[in-house]
Coordinates of C-alpha atoms and ligand atoms in Angstrom, one line a residue:
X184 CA 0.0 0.0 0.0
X185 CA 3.1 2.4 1.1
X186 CA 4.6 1.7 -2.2
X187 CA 1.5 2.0 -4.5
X188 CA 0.7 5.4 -3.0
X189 CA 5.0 6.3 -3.0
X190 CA 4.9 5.5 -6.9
X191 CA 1.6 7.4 -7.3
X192 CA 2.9 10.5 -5.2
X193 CA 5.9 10.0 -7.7
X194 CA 4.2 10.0 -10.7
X195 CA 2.1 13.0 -10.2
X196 CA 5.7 15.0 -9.5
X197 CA 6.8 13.8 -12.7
X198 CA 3.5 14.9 -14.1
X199 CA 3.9 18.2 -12.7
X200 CA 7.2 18.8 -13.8
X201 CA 6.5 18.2 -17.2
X202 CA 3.8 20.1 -17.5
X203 CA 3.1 22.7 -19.7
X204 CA 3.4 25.9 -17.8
X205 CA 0.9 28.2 -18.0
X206 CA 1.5 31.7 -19.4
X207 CA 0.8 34.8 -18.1
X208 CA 1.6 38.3 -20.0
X209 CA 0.9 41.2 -17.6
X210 CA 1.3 44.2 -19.9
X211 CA 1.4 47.5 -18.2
X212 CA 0.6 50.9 -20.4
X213 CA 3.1 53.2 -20.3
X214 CA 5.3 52.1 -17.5
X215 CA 9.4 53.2 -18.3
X216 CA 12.0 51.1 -17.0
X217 CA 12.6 53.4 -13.7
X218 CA 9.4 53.1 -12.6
X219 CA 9.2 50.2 -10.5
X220 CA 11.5 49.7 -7.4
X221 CA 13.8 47.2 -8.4
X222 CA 14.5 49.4 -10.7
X223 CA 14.7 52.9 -8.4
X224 CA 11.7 54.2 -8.4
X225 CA 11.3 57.0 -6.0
X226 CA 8.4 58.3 -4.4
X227 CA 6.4 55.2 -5.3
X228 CA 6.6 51.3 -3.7
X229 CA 5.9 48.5 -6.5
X230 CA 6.3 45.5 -3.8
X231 CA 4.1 42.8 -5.8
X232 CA 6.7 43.8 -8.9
X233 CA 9.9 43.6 -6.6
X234 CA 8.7 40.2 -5.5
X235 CA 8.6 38.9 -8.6
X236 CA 11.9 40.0 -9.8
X237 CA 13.2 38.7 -6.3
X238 CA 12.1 35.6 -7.3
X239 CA 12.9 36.3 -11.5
X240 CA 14.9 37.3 -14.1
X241 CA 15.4 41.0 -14.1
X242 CA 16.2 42.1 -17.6
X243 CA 18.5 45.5 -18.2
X244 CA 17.6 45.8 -22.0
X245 CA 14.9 43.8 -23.2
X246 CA 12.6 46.5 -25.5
X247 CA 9.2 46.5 -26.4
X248 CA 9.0 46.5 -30.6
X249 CA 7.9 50.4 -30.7
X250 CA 7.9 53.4 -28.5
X251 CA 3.7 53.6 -29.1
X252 CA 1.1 51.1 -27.9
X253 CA -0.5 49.6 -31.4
X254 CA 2.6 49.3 -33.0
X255 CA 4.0 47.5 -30.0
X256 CA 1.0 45.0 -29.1
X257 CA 0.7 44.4 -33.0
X258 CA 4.5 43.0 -33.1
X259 CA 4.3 41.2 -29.6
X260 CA 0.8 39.6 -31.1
X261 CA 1.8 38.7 -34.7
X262 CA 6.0 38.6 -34.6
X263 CA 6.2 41.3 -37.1
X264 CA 7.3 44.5 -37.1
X265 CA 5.1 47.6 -37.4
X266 CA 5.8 48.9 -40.5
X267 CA 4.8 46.3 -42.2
X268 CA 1.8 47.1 -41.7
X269 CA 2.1 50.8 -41.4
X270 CA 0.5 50.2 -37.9
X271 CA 0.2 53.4 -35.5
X272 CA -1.9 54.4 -32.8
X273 CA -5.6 53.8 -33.5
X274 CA -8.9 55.9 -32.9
X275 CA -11.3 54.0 -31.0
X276 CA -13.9 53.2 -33.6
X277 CA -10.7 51.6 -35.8
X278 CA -11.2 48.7 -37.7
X279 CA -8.7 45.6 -36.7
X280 CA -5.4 45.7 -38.4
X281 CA -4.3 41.9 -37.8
X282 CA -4.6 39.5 -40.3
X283 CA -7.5 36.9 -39.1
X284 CA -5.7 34.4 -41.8
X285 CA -2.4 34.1 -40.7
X286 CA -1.4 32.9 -37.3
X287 CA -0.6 34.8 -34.2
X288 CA 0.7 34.2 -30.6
X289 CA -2.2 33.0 -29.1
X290 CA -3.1 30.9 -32.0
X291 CA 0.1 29.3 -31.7
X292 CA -0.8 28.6 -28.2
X293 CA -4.1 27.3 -28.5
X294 CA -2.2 24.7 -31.2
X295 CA 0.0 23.8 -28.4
X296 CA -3.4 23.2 -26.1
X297 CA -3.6 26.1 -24.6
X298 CA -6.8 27.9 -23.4
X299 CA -6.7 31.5 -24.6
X300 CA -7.7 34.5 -22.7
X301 CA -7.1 38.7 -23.0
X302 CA -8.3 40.8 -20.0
X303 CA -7.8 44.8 -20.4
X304 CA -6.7 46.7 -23.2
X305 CA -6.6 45.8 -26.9
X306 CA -6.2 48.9 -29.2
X307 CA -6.0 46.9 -32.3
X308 CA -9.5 47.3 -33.9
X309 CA -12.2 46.0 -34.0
X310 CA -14.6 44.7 -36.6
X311 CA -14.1 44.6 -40.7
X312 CA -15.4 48.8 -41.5
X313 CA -17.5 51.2 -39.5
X314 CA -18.4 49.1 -36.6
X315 CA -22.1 48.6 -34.8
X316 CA -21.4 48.4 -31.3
X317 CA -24.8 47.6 -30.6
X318 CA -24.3 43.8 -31.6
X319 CA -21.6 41.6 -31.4
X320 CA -18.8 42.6 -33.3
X321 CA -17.6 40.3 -35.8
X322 CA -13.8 40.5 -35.9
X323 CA -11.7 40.7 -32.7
X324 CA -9.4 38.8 -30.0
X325 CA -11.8 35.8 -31.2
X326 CA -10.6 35.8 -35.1
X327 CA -7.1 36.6 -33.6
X328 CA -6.5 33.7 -31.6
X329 CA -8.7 33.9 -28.0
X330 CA -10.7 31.9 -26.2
X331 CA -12.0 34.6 -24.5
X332 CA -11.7 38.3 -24.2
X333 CA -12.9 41.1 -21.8
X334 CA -11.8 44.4 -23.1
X335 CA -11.5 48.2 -23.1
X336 CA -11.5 48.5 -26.7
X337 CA -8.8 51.1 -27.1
X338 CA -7.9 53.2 -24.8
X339 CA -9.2 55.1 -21.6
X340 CA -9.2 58.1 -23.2
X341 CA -11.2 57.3 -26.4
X342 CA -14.6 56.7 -26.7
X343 CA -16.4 54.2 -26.3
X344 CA -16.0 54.0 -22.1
X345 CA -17.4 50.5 -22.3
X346 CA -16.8 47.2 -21.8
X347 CA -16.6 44.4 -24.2
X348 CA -16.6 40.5 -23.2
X349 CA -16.1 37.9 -25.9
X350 CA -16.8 41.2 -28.9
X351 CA -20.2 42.6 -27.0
X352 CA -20.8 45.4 -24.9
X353 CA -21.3 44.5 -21.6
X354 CA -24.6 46.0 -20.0
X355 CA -25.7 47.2 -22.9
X356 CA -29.3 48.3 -22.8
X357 CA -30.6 48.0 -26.2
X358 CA -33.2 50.6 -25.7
X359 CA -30.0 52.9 -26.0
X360 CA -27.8 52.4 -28.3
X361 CA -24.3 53.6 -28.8
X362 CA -23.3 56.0 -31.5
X363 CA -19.1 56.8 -31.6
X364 CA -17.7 59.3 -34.0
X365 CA -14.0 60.5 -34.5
X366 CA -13.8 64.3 -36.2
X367 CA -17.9 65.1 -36.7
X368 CA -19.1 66.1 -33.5
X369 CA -22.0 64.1 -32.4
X370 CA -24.8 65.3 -29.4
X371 CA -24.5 62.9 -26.6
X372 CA -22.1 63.4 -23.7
X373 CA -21.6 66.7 -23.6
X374 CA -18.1 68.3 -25.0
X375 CA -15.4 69.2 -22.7
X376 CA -14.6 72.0 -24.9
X377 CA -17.5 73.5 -24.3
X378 CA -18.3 72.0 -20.6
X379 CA -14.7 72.6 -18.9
X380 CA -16.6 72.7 -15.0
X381 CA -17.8 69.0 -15.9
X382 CA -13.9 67.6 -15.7
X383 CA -12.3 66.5 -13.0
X384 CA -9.0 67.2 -14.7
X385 CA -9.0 69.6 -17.8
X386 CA -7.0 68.7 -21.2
X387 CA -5.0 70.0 -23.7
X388 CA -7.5 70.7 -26.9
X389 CA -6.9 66.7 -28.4
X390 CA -8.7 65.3 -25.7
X391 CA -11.9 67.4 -25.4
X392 CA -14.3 65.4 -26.6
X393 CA -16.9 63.5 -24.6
X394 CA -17.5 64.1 -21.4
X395 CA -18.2 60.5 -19.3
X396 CA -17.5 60.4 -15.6
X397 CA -16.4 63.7 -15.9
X398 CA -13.5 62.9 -17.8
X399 CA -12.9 64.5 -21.1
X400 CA -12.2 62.0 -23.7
X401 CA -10.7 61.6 -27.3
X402 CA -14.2 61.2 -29.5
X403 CA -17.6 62.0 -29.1
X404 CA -20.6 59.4 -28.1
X405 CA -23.9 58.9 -27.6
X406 CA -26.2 56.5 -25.3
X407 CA -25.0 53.1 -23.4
X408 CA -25.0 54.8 -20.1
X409 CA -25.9 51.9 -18.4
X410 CA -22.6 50.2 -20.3
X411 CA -20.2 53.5 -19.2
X412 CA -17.7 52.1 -17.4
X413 CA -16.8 53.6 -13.7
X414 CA -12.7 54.9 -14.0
X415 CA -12.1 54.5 -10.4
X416 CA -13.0 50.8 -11.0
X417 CA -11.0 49.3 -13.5
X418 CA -8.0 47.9 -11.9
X419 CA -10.8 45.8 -9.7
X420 CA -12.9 45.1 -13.0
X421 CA -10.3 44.0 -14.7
X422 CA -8.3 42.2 -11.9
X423 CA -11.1 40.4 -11.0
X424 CA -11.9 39.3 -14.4
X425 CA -8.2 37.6 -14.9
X426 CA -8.6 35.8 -11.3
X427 CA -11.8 34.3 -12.8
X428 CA -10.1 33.3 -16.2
X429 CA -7.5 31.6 -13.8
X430 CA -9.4 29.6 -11.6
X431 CA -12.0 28.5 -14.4
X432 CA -8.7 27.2 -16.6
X433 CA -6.8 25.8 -13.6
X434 CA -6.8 22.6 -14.9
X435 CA -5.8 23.2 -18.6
X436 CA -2.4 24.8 -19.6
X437 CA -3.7 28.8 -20.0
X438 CA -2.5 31.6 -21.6
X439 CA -3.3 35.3 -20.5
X440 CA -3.1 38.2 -21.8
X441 CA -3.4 41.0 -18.4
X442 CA -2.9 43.9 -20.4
X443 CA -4.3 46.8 -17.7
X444 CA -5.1 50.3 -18.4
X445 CA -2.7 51.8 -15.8
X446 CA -0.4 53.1 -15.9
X447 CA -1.8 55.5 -19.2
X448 CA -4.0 58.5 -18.6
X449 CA -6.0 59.7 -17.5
X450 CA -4.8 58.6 -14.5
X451 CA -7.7 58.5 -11.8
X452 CA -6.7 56.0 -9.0
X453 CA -8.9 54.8 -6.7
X454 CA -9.9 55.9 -3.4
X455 CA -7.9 52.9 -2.0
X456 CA -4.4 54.3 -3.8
X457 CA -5.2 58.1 -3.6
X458 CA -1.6 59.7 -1.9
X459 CA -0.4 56.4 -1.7
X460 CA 2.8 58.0 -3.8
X461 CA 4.4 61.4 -3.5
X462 CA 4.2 61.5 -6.7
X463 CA 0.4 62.5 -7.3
X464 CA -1.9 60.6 -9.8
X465 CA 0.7 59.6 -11.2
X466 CA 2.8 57.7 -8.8
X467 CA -0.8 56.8 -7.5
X468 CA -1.8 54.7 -10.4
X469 CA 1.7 53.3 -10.1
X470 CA 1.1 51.5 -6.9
X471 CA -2.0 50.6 -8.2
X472 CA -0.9 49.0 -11.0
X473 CA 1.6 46.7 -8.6
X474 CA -1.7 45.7 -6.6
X475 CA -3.0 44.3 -9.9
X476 CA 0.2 42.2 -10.1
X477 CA -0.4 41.2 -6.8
X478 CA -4.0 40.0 -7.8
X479 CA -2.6 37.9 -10.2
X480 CA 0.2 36.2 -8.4
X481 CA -2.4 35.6 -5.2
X482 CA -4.7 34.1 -7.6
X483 CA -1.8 31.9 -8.9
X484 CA -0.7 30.8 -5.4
X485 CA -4.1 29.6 -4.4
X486 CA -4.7 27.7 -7.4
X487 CA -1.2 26.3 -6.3
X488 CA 0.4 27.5 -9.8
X489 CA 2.0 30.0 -9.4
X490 CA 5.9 28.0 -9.8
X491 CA 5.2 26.3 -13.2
X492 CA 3.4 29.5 -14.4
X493 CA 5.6 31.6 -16.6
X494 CA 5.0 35.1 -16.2
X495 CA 6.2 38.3 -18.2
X496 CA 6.1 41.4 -16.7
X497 CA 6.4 44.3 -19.0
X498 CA 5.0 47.4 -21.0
X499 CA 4.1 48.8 -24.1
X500 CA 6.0 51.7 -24.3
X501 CA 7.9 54.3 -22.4
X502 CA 7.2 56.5 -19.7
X503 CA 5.3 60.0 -20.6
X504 CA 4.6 62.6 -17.8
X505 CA 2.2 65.1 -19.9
X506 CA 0.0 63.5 -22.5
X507 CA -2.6 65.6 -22.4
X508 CA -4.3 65.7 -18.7
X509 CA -3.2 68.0 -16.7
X510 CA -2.6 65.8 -13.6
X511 CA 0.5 67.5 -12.3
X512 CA 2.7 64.4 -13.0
X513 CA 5.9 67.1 -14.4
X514 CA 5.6 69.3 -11.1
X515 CA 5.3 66.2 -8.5
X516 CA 8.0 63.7 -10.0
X517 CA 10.4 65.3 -7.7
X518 CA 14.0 62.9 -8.1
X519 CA 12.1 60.3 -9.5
X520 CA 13.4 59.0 -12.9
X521 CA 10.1 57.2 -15.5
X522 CA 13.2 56.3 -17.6
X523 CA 15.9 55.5 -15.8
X524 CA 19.1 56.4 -16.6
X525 CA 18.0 56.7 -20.2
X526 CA 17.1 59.4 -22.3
X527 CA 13.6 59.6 -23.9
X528 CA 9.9 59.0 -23.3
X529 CA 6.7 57.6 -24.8
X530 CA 6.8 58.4 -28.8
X531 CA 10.9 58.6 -29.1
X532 CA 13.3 56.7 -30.4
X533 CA 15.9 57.4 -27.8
X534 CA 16.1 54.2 -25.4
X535 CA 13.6 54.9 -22.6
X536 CA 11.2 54.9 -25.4
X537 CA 11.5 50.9 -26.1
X538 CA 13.8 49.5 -23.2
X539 CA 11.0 48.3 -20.6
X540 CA 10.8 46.7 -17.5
X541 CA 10.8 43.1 -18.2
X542 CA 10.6 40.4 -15.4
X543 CA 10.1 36.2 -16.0
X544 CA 9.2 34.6 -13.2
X545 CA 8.7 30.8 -13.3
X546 CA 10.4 29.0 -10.4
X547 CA 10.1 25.9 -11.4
X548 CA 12.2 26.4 -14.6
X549 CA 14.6 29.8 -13.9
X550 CA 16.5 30.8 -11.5
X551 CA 16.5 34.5 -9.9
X552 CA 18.6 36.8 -11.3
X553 CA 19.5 39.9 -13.6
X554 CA 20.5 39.7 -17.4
X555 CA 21.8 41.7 -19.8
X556 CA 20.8 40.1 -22.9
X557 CA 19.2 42.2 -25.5
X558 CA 15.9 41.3 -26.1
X559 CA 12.5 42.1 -28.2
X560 CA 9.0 41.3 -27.6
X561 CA 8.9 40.8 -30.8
X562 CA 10.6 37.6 -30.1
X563 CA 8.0 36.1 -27.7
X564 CA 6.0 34.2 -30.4
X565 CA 9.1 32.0 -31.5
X566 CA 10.6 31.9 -28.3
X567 CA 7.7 30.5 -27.0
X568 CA 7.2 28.3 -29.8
X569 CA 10.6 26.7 -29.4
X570 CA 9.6 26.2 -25.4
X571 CA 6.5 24.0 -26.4
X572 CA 7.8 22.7 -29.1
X573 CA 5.4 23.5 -31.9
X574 CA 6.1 24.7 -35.3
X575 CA 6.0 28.7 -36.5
X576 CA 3.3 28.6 -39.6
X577 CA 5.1 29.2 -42.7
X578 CA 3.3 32.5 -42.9
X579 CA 3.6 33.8 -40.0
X580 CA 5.9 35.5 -37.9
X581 CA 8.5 37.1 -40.1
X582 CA 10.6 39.1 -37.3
X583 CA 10.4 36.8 -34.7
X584 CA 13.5 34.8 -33.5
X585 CA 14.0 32.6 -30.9
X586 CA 16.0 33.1 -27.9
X587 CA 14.8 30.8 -25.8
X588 CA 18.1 30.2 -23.7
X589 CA 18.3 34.3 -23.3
X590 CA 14.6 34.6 -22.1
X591 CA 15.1 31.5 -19.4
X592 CA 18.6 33.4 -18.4
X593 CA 20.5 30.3 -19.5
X594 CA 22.7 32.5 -21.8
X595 CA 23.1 36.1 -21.9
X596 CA 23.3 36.2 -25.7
X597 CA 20.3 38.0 -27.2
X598 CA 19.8 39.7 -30.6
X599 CA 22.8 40.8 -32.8
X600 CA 20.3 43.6 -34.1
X601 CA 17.7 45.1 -32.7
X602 CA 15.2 47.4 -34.2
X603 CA 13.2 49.9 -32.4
X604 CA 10.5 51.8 -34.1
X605 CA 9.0 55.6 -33.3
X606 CA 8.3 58.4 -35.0
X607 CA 11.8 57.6 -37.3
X608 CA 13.5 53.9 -36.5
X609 CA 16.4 53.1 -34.1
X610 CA 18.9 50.0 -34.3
X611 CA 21.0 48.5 -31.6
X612 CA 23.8 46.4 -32.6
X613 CA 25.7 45.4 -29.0
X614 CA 26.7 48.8 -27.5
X615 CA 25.8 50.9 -30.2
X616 CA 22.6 52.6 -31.0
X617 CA 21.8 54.1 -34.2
X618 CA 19.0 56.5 -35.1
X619 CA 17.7 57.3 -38.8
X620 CA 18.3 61.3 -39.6
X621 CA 15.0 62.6 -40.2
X622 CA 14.8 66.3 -40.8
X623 CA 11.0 66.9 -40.4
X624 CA 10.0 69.2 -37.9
X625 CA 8.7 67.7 -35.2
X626 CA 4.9 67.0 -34.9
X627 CA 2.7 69.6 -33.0
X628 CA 1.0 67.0 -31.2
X629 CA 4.4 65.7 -29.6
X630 CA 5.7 68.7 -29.3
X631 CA 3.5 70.2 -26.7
X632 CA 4.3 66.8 -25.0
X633 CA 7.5 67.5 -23.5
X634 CA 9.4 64.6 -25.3
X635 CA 12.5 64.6 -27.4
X636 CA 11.3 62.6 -30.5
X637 CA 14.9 62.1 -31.4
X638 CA 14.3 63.8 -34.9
X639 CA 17.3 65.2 -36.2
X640 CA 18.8 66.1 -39.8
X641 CA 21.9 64.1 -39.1
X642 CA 22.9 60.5 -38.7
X643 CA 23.0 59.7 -34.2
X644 CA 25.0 57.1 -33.1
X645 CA 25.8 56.1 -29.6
X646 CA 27.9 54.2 -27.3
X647 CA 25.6 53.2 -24.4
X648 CA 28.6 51.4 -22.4
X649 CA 30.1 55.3 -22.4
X650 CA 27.0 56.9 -23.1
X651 CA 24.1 55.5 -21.7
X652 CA 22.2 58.6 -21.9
X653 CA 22.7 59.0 -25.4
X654 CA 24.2 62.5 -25.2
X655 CA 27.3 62.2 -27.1
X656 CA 26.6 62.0 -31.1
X657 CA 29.9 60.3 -31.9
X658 CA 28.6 59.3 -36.0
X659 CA 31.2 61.1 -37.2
X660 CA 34.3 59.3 -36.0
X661 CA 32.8 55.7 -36.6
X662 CA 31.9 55.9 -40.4
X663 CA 32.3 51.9 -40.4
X664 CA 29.6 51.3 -37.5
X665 CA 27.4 54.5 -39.6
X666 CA 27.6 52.2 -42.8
X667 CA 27.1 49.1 -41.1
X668 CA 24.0 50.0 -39.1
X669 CA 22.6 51.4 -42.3
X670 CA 22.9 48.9 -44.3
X671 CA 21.3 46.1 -41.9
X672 CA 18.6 48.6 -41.4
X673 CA 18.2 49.5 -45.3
X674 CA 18.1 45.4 -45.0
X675 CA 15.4 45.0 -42.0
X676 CA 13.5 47.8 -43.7
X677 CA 13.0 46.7 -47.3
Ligands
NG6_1656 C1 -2.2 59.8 -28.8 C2 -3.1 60.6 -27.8 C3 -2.7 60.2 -26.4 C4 -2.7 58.7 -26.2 C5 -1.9 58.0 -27.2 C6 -2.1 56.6 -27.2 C7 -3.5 62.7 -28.9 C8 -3.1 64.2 -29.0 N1 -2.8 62.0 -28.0 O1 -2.5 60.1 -30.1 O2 -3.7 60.8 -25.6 O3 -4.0 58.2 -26.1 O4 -2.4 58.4 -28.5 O5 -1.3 56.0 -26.2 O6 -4.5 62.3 -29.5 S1 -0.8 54.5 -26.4 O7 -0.1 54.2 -25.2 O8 -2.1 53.8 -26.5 O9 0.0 54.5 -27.6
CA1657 CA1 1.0 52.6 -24.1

């Protein structure tokens, strides 16, 4: 009897270690490198994050593929770059830019068995042309590879403010329809142009739309008030919606997509995290964002799987302090760095603009530590491919490599190249960093944004082992690097 239930005991160990581990993205909006602790963030504690890279593999220069949102999610999603595809930021009534006939990440996954799931923001469009949001709509996460989906179709500060699960709104009341529009104005929710004492923070011009929870947005809309979505709420919403996804898929391998609306604007934390920085909203929505983590890593622990799940902890793009809301985020940053050590922001092609705080944790399979390998999202999809063992489609998947040993901090030997795409395109190769001239002047918008784009009529190049900071344009006395670095990106580009 002892040795039946020994050799059963065994045999579900063995079981478990050979399990497929479950797969967990948590994709922050808008978070830079410096802003969680492990990192040095001032002014703001990100404990949840900090335990996981205590227990992880902290990585010093893995990028997201693109210094915007879209562009970034499209290339983590499909393993090709952007400009394929000319993908930028989207309005909110967009229609999707992903190709439903090729495959995609979580397609891949669900070939390897997995159970699919996105909870939080998609801001890839929706639907085939103008879309009806009073019905389901027909292409979305579903076409693209997921099981299930619960979203916030753009972003929080485009219209619609509502909800979608598995492509419908949710509490829609179909005695009032919703009606979006980008450019004409509609009547509706009134304007914050015209309504400024409705807002609890005022905007630049761009985002003066729709008033909805007194909140100014980017487009106008009309009707689904019962579907408006509560600000304040959405880290619970959407917390609580990924805990679900994790305890109904426990016993399947899972792969989710926590992609939360912190840390971008507007930036309206919860009671619960109100001062909780010294960094105002902010720095607020900050340590709000590192409760969400925590949500997900409790939920993991109580399903007991939280050592053969494999999580990535990341963000889209770089930090950006004004981006249209005035929530005082310049004034209270005090010696707090978003970026680090690096130059750049949110929309530039200077490093804090791609290089991202990027944490695996998976105890069962990596040990804790820090690495300096240089990584893309881009990579995920064929990385992870190689770690299941299942094939890349023929079609799919141009740009993505594997570096499977780099990710699980078996070898610190990334990408030779590395593109990063902005407003103009940036390539690492080791130490150096190379940026495209591009003499335009800089766009308005960005302009009033506080953020070095990184435009400039002449060929940058960098040494970030000296340079770091990428203050010193030493192109001139490195012609060989200069023609190098052009030609590989005249190569990645055509
Ligand atoms: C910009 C918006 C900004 C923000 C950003 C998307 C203007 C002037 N600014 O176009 O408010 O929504 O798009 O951010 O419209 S991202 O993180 O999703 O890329
Ligand atoms: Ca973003």
């Amino acid at each position: 009897m002892l040795l039946v239930s020994l050799l059963v005991s065994q045999f579900i160990i063995s079981q478990n270690k050979t399990k497929k581990p479950n797969i967990v993205i948590i994709y922050v909006d808008d978070l830079g490198y410096g802003d969680i602790g492990v990192n040095g963030a001032i002014g703001v504690k990100t404990p949840f994050v900090d335990e996981l890279a205590k227990n992880g593999l902290n990585f010093t220069d893995a990028h997201s593929a693109a210094a915007t949102c879209t562009p970034s999610r499209y290339s983590l999603l499909t393993g090709s770059y952007a400009f394929r595809n000319n993908a930028a930021i989207l309005e909110g009534d967009a229609p999707l830019i992903i190709d439903t006939t090729k495959e995609t990440l979580p397609k891949m996954l669900q070939k390897a068995g997995y159970t699919t799931g996105i909870v939080g923001k998609w801001h890839l469009g929706l639907g085939a042309g103008k879309i009806d949001w009073n019905k389901k709509i027909p292409l979305g996460p579903e076409e693209v590879g997921f099981d299930y989906s619960f979203l916030i179709p753009a972003t929080g500060d485009r219209v619609p403010t509502v909800f979608l699960e598995n492509q419908e709104v949710v509490n829609l009341d179909k005695n009032d329809p919703i009606t979006v529009s980008y450019g004409t104005r509609i009547d509706g929710y009134p304007w914050g142009s015209k309504h400024p004492e409705l807002l609890k923070q005022h905007t630049d011009p761009y985002h003066q739309g729709a008033v909805i929870n007194g909140i100014s947005r980017i487009g106008y809309m009309k009707g689904g008030k019962d579907a408006l979505w509560v600000d304040e709420k959405i880290p619970f919403v959407l917390s609580e919606k990924a805990t679900d996804f994790i305890e109904k898929e426990k016993e399947n391998p899972f792969f989710l997509y926590f992609s939360l609306h912190d840390i971008h604007q507007p930036r309206i934390a919860n009671i619960k995290f109100v001062e909780s920085s010294t960094m105002g909203p902010r720095g607020d929505v900050i340590a709000q964002m590192d409760w969400c983590v925590g949500e997900i890593t409790k939920a993991l622990k109580k399903q007991n799987l939280l050592d053969n799940t494999l999580i990535i902890f990341t963000s889209d793009n770089g930090p950006i302090l004004d981006d249209g809301y005035l929530d005082y985020a310049i004034e209270l940053l005090g010696d707090h760095k978003p970026g680090g050590k690096f130059k750049g922001a949110k929309y530039s092609v200077f490093e804090a603009g791609t290089r991202m705080p990027t944490i695996l944790h998976w105890p069962a399979k990596v040990k804790p530590g820090k690495s300096d390998a240089l990584l893309s999202q881009v990579d995920l999809y064929a990385t992870l491919a190689c770690l299941l063992d299942v094939k890349v489609a023929k079609n799919a998947a141009p740009d993505s490599e594997n570096y499977l040993d780099a990710w699980l901090g078996k070898s610190k030997k990334g990408r030779e190249f590395l593109l990063e795409e902005a407003y103009t395109y940036g390539l690492r190769f080791g130490k150096w960093k190379y940026i495209q001239p591009k003499g335009k002047p800089i766009p308005d918008w960005i302009a009033k944004k506080f953020v070095d784009p990184g435009f400039s009529a002449e060929i940058q190049l960098f040494d970030l082992e000296k340079d770091p900071s990428e203050e010193n344009n030493i192109a001139k006395n490195n012609p060989k690097i200069v023609k190098k670095m052009e030609n590989k990106l005249k190569e990645i580009l055509k």
